[in-house]
PDB file of C-alpha atoms in Angstrom:
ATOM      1  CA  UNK A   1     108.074 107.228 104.514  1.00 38.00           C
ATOM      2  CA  UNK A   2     107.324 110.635 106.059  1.00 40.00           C
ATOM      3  CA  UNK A   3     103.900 111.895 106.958  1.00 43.00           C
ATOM      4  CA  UNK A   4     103.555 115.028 105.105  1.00 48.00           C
ATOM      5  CA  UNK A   5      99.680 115.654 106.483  1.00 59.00           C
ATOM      6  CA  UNK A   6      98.148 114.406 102.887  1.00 74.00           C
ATOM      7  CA  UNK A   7      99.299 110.694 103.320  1.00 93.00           C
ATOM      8  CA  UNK A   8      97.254 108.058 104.530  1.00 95.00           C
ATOM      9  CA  UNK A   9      98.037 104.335 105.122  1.00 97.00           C
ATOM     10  CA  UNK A  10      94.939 102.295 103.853  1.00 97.00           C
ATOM     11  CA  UNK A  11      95.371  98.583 105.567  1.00 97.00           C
ATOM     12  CA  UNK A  12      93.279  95.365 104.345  1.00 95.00           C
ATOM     13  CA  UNK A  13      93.349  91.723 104.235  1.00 90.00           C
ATOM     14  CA  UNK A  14      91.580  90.195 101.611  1.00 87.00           C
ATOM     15  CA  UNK A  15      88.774  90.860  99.650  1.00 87.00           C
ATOM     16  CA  UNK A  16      88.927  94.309 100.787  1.00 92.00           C
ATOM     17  CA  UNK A  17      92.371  95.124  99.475  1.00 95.00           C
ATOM     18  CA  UNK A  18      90.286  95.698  95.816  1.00 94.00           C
ATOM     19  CA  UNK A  19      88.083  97.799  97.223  1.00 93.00           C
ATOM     20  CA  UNK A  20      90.673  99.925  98.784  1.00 96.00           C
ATOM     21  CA  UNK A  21      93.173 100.054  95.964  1.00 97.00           C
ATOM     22  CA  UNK A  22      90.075 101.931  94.239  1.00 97.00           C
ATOM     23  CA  UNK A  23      89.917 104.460  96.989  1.00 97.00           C
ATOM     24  CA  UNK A  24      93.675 105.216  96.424  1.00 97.00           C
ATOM     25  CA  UNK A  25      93.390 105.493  93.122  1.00 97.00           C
ATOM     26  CA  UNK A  26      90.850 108.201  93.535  1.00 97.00           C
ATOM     27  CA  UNK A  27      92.312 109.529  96.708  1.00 97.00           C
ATOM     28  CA  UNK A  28      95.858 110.570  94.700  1.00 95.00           C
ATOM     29  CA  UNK A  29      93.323 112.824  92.315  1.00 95.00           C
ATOM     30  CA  UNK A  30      92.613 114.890  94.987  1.00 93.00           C
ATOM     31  CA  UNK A  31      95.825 114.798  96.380  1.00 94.00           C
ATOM     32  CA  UNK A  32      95.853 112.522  99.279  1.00 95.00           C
ATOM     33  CA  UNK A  33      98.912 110.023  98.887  1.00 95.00           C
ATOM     34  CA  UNK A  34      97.407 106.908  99.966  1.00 96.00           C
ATOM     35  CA  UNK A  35      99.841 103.754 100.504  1.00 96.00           C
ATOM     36  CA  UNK A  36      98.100 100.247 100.365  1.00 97.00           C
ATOM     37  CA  UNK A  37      99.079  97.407 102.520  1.00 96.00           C
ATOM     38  CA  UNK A  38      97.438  94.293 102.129  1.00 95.00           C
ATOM     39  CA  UNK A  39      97.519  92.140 105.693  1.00 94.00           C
ATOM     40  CA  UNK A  40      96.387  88.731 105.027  1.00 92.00           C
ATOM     41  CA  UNK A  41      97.870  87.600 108.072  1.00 93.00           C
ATOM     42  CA  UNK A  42      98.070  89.227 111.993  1.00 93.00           C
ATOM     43  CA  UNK A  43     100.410  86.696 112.855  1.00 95.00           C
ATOM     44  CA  UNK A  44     103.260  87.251 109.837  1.00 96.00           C
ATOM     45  CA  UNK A  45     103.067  90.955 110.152  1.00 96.00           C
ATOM     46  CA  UNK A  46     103.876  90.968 114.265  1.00 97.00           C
ATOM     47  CA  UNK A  47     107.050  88.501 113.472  1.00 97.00           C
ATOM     48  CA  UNK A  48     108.749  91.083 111.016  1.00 97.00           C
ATOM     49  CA  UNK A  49     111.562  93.013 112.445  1.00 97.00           C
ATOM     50  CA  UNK A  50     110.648  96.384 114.042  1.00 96.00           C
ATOM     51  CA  UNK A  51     112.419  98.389 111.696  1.00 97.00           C
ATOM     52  CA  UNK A  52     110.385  96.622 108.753  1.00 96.00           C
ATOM     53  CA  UNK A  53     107.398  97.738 110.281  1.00 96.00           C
ATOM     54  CA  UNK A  54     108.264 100.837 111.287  1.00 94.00           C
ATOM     55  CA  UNK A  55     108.951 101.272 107.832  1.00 94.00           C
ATOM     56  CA  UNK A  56     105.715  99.855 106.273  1.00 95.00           C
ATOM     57  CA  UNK A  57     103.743 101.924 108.377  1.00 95.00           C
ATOM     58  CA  UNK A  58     104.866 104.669 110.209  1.00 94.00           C
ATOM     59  CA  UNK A  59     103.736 105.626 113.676  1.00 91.00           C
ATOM     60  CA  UNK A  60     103.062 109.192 112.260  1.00 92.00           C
ATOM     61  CA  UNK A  61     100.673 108.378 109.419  1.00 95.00           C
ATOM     62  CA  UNK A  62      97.204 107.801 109.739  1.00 96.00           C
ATOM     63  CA  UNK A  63      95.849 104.795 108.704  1.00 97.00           C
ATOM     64  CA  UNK A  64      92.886 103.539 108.299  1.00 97.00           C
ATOM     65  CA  UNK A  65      92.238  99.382 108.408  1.00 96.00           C
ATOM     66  CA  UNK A  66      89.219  98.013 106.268  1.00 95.00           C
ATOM     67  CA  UNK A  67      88.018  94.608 107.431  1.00 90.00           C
ATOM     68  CA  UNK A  68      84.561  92.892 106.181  1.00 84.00           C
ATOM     69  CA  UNK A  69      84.328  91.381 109.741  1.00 83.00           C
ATOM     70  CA  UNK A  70      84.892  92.208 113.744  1.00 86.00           C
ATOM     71  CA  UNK A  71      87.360  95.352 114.110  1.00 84.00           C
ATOM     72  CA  UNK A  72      88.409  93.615 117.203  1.00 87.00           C
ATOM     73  CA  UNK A  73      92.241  93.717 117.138  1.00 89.00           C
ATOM     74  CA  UNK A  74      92.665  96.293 113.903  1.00 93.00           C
ATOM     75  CA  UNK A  75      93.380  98.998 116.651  1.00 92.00           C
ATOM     76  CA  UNK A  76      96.811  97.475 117.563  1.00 93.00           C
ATOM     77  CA  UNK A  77      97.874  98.207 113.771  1.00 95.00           C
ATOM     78  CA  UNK A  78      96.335 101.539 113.338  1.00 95.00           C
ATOM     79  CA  UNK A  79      97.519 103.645 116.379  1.00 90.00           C
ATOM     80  CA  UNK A  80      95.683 106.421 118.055  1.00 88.00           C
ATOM     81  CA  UNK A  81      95.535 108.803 115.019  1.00 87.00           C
ATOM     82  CA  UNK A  82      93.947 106.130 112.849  1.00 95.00           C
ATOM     83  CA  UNK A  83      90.295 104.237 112.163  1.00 95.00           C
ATOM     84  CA  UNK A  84      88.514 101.193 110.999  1.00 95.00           C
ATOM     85  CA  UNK A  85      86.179 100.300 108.955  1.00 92.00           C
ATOM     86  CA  UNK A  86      84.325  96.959 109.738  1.00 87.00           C
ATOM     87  CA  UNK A  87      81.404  94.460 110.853  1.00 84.00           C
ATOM     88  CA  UNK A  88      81.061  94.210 114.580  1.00 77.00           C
ATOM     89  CA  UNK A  89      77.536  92.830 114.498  1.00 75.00           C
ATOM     90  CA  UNK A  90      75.755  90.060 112.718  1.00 73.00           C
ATOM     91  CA  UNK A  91      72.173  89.768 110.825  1.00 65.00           C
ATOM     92  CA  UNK A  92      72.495  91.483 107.688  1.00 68.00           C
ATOM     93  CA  UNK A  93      71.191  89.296 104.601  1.00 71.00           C
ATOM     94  CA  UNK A  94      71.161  90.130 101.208  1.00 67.00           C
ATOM     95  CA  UNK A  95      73.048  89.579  97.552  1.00 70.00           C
ATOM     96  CA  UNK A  96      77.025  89.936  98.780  1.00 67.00           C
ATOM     97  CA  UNK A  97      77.548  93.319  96.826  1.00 72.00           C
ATOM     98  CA  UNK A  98      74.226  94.599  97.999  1.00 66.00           C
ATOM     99  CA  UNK A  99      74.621  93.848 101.527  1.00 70.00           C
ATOM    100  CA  UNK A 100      78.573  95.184 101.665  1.00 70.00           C
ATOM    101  CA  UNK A 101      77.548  98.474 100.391  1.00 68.00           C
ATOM    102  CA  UNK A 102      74.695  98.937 102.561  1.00 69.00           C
ATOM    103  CA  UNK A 103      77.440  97.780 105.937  1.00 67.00           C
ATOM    104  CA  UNK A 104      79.611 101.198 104.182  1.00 67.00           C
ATOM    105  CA  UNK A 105      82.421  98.772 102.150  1.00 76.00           C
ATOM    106  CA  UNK A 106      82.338 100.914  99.225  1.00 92.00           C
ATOM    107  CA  UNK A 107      85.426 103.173  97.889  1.00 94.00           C
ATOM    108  CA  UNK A 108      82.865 106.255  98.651  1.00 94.00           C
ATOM    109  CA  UNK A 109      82.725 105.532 102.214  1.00 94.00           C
ATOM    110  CA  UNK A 110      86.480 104.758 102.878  1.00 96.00           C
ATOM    111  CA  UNK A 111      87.059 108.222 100.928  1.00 96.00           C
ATOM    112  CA  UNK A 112      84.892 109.967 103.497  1.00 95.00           C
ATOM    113  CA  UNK A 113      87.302 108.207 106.618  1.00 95.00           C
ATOM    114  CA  UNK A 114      90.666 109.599 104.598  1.00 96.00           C
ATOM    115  CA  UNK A 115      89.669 112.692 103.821  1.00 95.00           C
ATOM    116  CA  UNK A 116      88.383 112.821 107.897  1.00 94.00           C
ATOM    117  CA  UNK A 117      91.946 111.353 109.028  1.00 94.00           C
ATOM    118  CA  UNK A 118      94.071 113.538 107.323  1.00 92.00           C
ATOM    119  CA  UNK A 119      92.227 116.693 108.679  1.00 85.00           C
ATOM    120  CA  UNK A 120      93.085 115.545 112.263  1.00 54.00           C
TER     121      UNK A 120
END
């Protein structure tokens, strides 16, 4: 894949990979080609080959990781021209879809971060 300044790289794990198939759905109607790449696992991603990964994902495109928890250790995967979307704090409370939305896990918000990445 070639960057060519309107794709994106949108990177998940689990129940955000739903969430962030929406976004590229509505990302490709206003033009931004956004790849998904679901990551379930740190560990079986870093023991593909180089060329696999250089292939998956580009040094060149921006991507932008969407984890539901800590952020620590998404910046290893996204490079310096990407950005994550996540929980680094605890205490929120409330109904699971209520509380994600208000914490910015909604296909609005990761819209927002592609549109801001692919500017750069």
């Amino acid at each position: 894949m070639v960057s060519h300044g309107r794709d994106l790289i949108l990177i998940a794990t689990g129940s955000e990979v739903g969430l962030v198939t929406k976004a590229a759905e509505e990302l490709k109607g206003i033009g931004i080609n956004a790849t998904v790449v679901s990551m379930p696992s740190f560990h079986v991603y870093d023991e593909q080959s180089d060329e696999y990964k250089a292939k998956l994902m580009p040094e060149s495109t921006p991507k932008l990781a969407v984890e539901a928890g800590a952020t620590l250790g998404w910046y290893k995967y996204i490079g310096h021209n990407g950005a994550v979307i996540g929980l680094d704090r605890f205490g929120a409370s409330a109904p699971g879809p209520i509380a994600l939305e208000k914490l910015g896990f909604t296909v609005a918000n990761v819209i927002d971060h592609a549109k801001k990445l692919v500017k750069k």
